[in-house]
């Protein structure tokens, strides 16, 4: 691990789990349900240089976009803190995910069955990065319940990818999703699949 | 001056000069590798230093009075993550702050990875 020069007692560590998914799917709600702090917001400043989208080369004024990311914290003992990062699922924010997923235990892809297609980008991304992820169906009131297998099929998930239904507002339910992704990440290591570090590109 | 391929609606562009990076003299890369979850804390030098109250560095150092993550520091001082990373990197190199906990990284061994994930799992099950 990095930072061996620390004067902290050996073993002090921090880690993170990423919560991804489409617009308004309940990412911040999930983070807030389990976090010991009200979710905080931090911003990444995206210039036209890093998005490659804008064509402003001719002008000294650069266009910038601010991408907000919500996060929460769970203290898991005196020497271990887990951070949860809720991050926008749109493709154009992938540059941000690269930074976020580096070193993450895994990801929870939150989906709304009414808008399953919004999860495609996140699923593609985590598969490509070989970051362990689970799919959590946020069961909005009144929404038609989808059998887990139908969601798995619609998202073309491998048979071993965990899919579960949750209520993002409920602490125990949100916690169950975190436990599941952490167990899954551990299974992947034990079964020799390893983690994301083999494929995460340097930036 | 609209972006060419806007692929969703929730995009809020703000036109303007990239002022926040003026604080870093234009540098966008930190000298120290600082993932968002890394914990930072003050060193004795920080407590001895006399900082002007409005100084960005003073605000960052103040935010690190207790072991705090890079993300929390950015939220506390209200500056974009990238900017805070560069400023933190300088303060670490200058001996005001230090990294105060390990994180998983590309160079973590499988054993380190497994140990931290196991600890996290035990912790999550216990809360
Ligand atoms: N009924 C119901 N409402 C929910 C549930 N989860 C989230 N909501 C509501 O859905 C809205 C969006 O939830 P957020 O947690 O802000 O979603 P988000 O994914 O963080 O949204 P963005 O960050 O804007 O993409 C909020 O008004 C929530 O209160 C749920 O399980 N049931
Ligand atoms: Mg949100």
Short mmCIF file of N, CA and C in Angstrom, two decimals, chain B residues 10-92:
data_model
loop_
_atom_site.label_atom_id
_atom_site.label_comp_id
_atom_site.label_asym_id
_atom_site.label_seq_id
_atom_site.Cartn_x
_atom_site.Cartn_y
_atom_site.Cartn_z
N UNK B 10 -29.07 16.95 -17.58
CA UNK B 10 -28.75 17.47 -16.25
C UNK B 10 -27.43 18.22 -16.21
N UNK B 11 -27.01 18.68 -17.31
CA UNK B 11 -25.69 19.23 -17.49
C UNK B 11 -25.79 20.73 -17.27
N UNK B 12 -25.01 21.26 -16.38
CA UNK B 12 -25.10 22.69 -16.09
C UNK B 12 -23.76 23.35 -16.40
N UNK B 13 -23.57 23.79 -17.62
CA UNK B 13 -22.29 24.39 -17.95
C UNK B 13 -22.16 25.78 -17.35
N UNK B 14 -20.98 26.11 -16.92
CA UNK B 14 -20.73 27.44 -16.39
C UNK B 14 -19.58 28.01 -17.22
N UNK B 15 -19.86 29.05 -17.91
CA UNK B 15 -18.80 29.64 -18.72
C UNK B 15 -17.94 30.51 -17.82
N UNK B 16 -16.67 30.54 -18.10
CA UNK B 16 -15.82 31.42 -17.30
C UNK B 16 -14.39 30.97 -17.37
N UNK B 17 -13.52 31.80 -16.86
CA UNK B 17 -12.12 31.44 -16.82
C UNK B 17 -11.93 30.43 -15.69
N UNK B 18 -10.96 29.57 -15.84
CA UNK B 18 -10.76 28.53 -14.82
C UNK B 18 -10.05 29.15 -13.63
N UNK B 19 -10.74 30.00 -12.91
CA UNK B 19 -10.12 30.71 -11.80
C UNK B 19 -9.58 29.82 -10.69
N UNK B 20 -10.30 28.80 -10.29
CA UNK B 20 -9.78 28.03 -9.14
C UNK B 20 -8.36 27.55 -9.33
N UNK B 21 -7.98 27.23 -10.56
CA UNK B 21 -6.62 26.74 -10.76
C UNK B 21 -5.58 27.87 -10.71
N UNK B 22 -6.06 29.10 -10.63
CA UNK B 22 -5.12 30.20 -10.40
C UNK B 22 -4.47 30.02 -9.03
N UNK B 23 -5.21 29.41 -8.12
CA UNK B 23 -4.69 29.17 -6.78
C UNK B 23 -3.53 28.19 -6.78
N UNK B 24 -3.46 27.41 -7.82
CA UNK B 24 -2.40 26.40 -7.90
C UNK B 24 -1.36 26.82 -8.94
N UNK B 25 -1.41 28.08 -9.34
CA UNK B 25 -0.54 28.59 -10.40
C UNK B 25 -0.68 27.76 -11.66
N UNK B 26 -1.89 27.33 -11.90
CA UNK B 26 -2.19 26.63 -13.14
C UNK B 26 -1.91 25.14 -13.11
N UNK B 27 -1.30 24.66 -12.04
CA UNK B 27 -1.00 23.22 -12.01
C UNK B 27 -2.27 22.42 -11.74
N UNK B 28 -2.45 21.35 -12.50
CA UNK B 28 -3.63 20.53 -12.29
C UNK B 28 -3.27 19.14 -11.77
N UNK B 29 -2.00 18.89 -11.59
CA UNK B 29 -1.58 17.59 -11.05
C UNK B 29 -0.89 17.79 -9.71
N UNK B 30 -1.26 16.95 -8.76
CA UNK B 30 -0.62 17.03 -7.46
C UNK B 30 0.71 16.30 -7.50
N UNK B 31 1.62 16.76 -6.67
CA UNK B 31 2.92 16.10 -6.58
C UNK B 31 2.82 14.80 -5.80
N UNK B 32 1.77 14.65 -5.02
CA UNK B 32 1.57 13.45 -4.22
C UNK B 32 0.29 12.79 -4.72
N UNK B 33 0.29 11.47 -4.80
CA UNK B 33 -0.91 10.78 -5.26
C UNK B 33 -1.98 10.81 -4.17
N UNK B 34 -3.08 11.47 -4.43
CA UNK B 34 -4.08 11.67 -3.38
C UNK B 34 -5.49 11.26 -3.81
N UNK B 35 -5.81 9.99 -3.67
CA UNK B 35 -7.19 9.57 -3.93
C UNK B 35 -8.16 10.28 -2.98
N UNK B 36 -9.40 10.37 -3.37
CA UNK B 36 -10.40 11.12 -2.59
C UNK B 36 -10.58 10.62 -1.16
N UNK B 37 -10.34 9.33 -0.91
CA UNK B 37 -10.61 8.78 0.41
C UNK B 37 -9.40 8.83 1.34
N UNK B 38 -8.29 9.30 0.83
CA UNK B 38 -7.07 9.32 1.66
C UNK B 38 -7.23 10.29 2.83
N UNK B 39 -6.78 9.85 4.00
CA UNK B 39 -6.89 10.68 5.20
C UNK B 39 -5.63 11.53 5.37
N UNK B 40 -5.85 12.77 5.77
CA UNK B 40 -4.76 13.73 5.94
C UNK B 40 -4.85 14.28 7.35
N UNK B 41 -3.71 14.57 7.93
CA UNK B 41 -3.76 15.26 9.23
C UNK B 41 -2.58 16.22 9.37
N UNK B 42 -2.74 17.12 10.33
CA UNK B 42 -1.70 18.13 10.57
C UNK B 42 -0.45 17.52 11.17
N UNK B 43 0.66 18.16 10.85
CA UNK B 43 1.94 17.88 11.52
C UNK B 43 2.22 19.07 12.44
N UNK B 44 3.13 18.94 13.40
CA UNK B 44 3.39 20.02 14.35
C UNK B 44 3.71 21.36 13.67
N UNK B 45 4.39 21.31 12.56
CA UNK B 45 4.73 22.54 11.83
C UNK B 45 3.48 23.37 11.51
N UNK B 46 2.38 22.68 11.20
CA UNK B 46 1.14 23.37 10.85
C UNK B 46 0.59 24.14 12.04
N UNK B 47 0.76 23.58 13.24
CA UNK B 47 0.23 24.24 14.43
C UNK B 47 1.08 25.44 14.81
N UNK B 48 2.35 25.39 14.45
CA UNK B 48 3.23 26.53 14.78
C UNK B 48 3.11 27.67 13.77
N UNK B 49 2.69 27.32 12.55
CA UNK B 49 2.69 28.33 11.49
C UNK B 49 1.64 29.41 11.75
N UNK B 50 1.97 30.63 11.39
CA UNK B 50 1.02 31.74 11.47
C UNK B 50 0.43 31.95 10.08
N UNK B 51 -0.83 31.66 9.96
CA UNK B 51 -1.47 31.80 8.64
C UNK B 51 -2.42 32.97 8.68
N UNK B 52 -2.46 33.71 7.58
CA UNK B 52 -3.48 34.74 7.45
C UNK B 52 -4.83 34.03 7.33
N UNK B 53 -5.85 34.55 8.00
CA UNK B 53 -7.13 33.86 8.09
C UNK B 53 -7.80 33.56 6.77
N UNK B 54 -7.56 34.37 5.77
CA UNK B 54 -8.27 34.19 4.50
C UNK B 54 -7.52 33.27 3.53
N UNK B 55 -6.34 32.89 3.93
CA UNK B 55 -5.50 32.10 3.04
C UNK B 55 -6.09 30.71 2.78
N UNK B 56 -6.06 30.26 1.52
CA UNK B 56 -6.59 28.93 1.18
C UNK B 56 -5.87 27.85 1.97
N UNK B 57 -4.55 28.02 2.06
CA UNK B 57 -3.77 27.01 2.77
C UNK B 57 -4.16 26.95 4.24
N UNK B 58 -4.45 28.12 4.81
CA UNK B 58 -4.86 28.15 6.21
C UNK B 58 -6.16 27.38 6.39
N UNK B 59 -7.08 27.58 5.45
CA UNK B 59 -8.38 26.90 5.56
C UNK B 59 -8.21 25.39 5.40
N UNK B 60 -7.32 25.00 4.50
CA UNK B 60 -7.09 23.57 4.30
C UNK B 60 -6.47 22.96 5.56
N UNK B 61 -5.47 23.66 6.09
CA UNK B 61 -4.80 23.15 7.29
C UNK B 61 -5.76 23.05 8.46
N UNK B 62 -6.62 24.05 8.57
CA UNK B 62 -7.61 24.03 9.64
C UNK B 62 -8.55 22.83 9.50
N UNK B 63 -8.91 22.53 8.24
CA UNK B 63 -9.80 21.40 7.99
C UNK B 63 -9.16 20.06 8.38
N UNK B 64 -7.83 20.07 8.49
CA UNK B 64 -7.11 18.81 8.79
C UNK B 64 -6.75 18.68 10.26
N UNK B 65 -7.39 19.45 11.10
CA UNK B 65 -7.06 19.40 12.52
C UNK B 65 -7.24 17.99 13.06
N UNK B 66 -8.34 17.37 12.63
CA UNK B 66 -8.52 15.94 12.92
C UNK B 66 -8.35 15.21 11.60
N UNK B 67 -7.91 13.98 11.70
CA UNK B 67 -7.73 13.17 10.50
C UNK B 67 -8.96 13.24 9.61
N UNK B 68 -8.80 13.69 8.38
CA UNK B 68 -9.93 13.94 7.48
C UNK B 68 -9.56 13.53 6.07
N UNK B 69 -10.55 13.11 5.32
CA UNK B 69 -10.27 12.69 3.94
C UNK B 69 -10.13 13.87 3.00
N UNK B 70 -9.49 13.61 1.88
CA UNK B 70 -9.33 14.62 0.83
C UNK B 70 -10.70 15.15 0.40
N UNK B 71 -11.67 14.25 0.26
CA UNK B 71 -13.01 14.68 -0.17
C UNK B 71 -13.64 15.61 0.86
N UNK B 72 -13.49 15.28 2.14
CA UNK B 72 -14.07 16.13 3.18
C UNK B 72 -13.38 17.49 3.24
N UNK B 73 -12.09 17.49 3.01
CA UNK B 73 -11.36 18.77 2.99
C UNK B 73 -11.88 19.64 1.86
N UNK B 74 -12.06 19.04 0.69
CA UNK B 74 -12.56 19.80 -0.46
C UNK B 74 -13.95 20.37 -0.16
N UNK B 75 -14.79 19.54 0.46
CA UNK B 75 -16.14 20.01 0.80
C UNK B 75 -16.07 21.13 1.84
N UNK B 76 -15.15 21.00 2.81
CA UNK B 76 -15.05 21.99 3.88
C UNK B 76 -14.56 23.34 3.35
N UNK B 77 -13.61 23.34 2.44
CA UNK B 77 -13.08 24.62 1.97
C UNK B 77 -13.82 25.12 0.73
N UNK B 78 -14.69 24.27 0.16
CA UNK B 78 -15.50 24.72 -0.97
C UNK B 78 -14.74 24.97 -2.25
N UNK B 79 -13.69 24.20 -2.44
CA UNK B 79 -12.93 24.30 -3.69
C UNK B 79 -13.04 22.97 -4.44
N UNK B 80 -12.91 23.00 -5.76
CA UNK B 80 -12.99 21.74 -6.51
C UNK B 80 -11.89 20.76 -6.07
N UNK B 81 -12.22 19.51 -6.16
CA UNK B 81 -11.31 18.44 -5.74
C UNK B 81 -9.90 18.57 -6.32
N UNK B 82 -9.85 18.81 -7.61
CA UNK B 82 -8.54 18.86 -8.28
C UNK B 82 -7.65 19.96 -7.71
N UNK B 83 -8.26 21.08 -7.40
CA UNK B 83 -7.52 22.22 -6.85
C UNK B 83 -7.01 21.87 -5.45
N UNK B 84 -7.88 21.28 -4.67
CA UNK B 84 -7.51 20.93 -3.29
C UNK B 84 -6.39 19.89 -3.28
N UNK B 85 -6.44 18.98 -4.24
CA UNK B 85 -5.37 17.98 -4.32
C UNK B 85 -4.01 18.61 -4.54
N UNK B 86 -3.96 19.58 -5.43
CA UNK B 86 -2.68 20.22 -5.72
C UNK B 86 -2.17 20.97 -4.49
N UNK B 87 -3.07 21.70 -3.85
CA UNK B 87 -2.68 22.47 -2.66
C UNK B 87 -2.25 21.54 -1.53
N UNK B 88 -2.98 20.44 -1.37
CA UNK B 88 -2.62 19.45 -0.34
C UNK B 88 -1.25 18.85 -0.62
N UNK B 89 -1.00 18.55 -1.88
CA UNK B 89 0.29 17.97 -2.25
C UNK B 89 1.43 18.88 -1.83
N UNK B 90 1.26 20.17 -2.05
CA UNK B 90 2.30 21.14 -1.67
C UNK B 90 2.47 21.17 -0.15
N UNK B 91 1.34 21.19 0.56
CA UNK B 91 1.42 21.27 2.02
C UNK B 91 2.04 20.02 2.63
N UNK B 92 1.84 18.90 1.97
CA UNK B 92 2.46 17.65 2.43
C UNK B 92 3.96 17.72 2.19
#
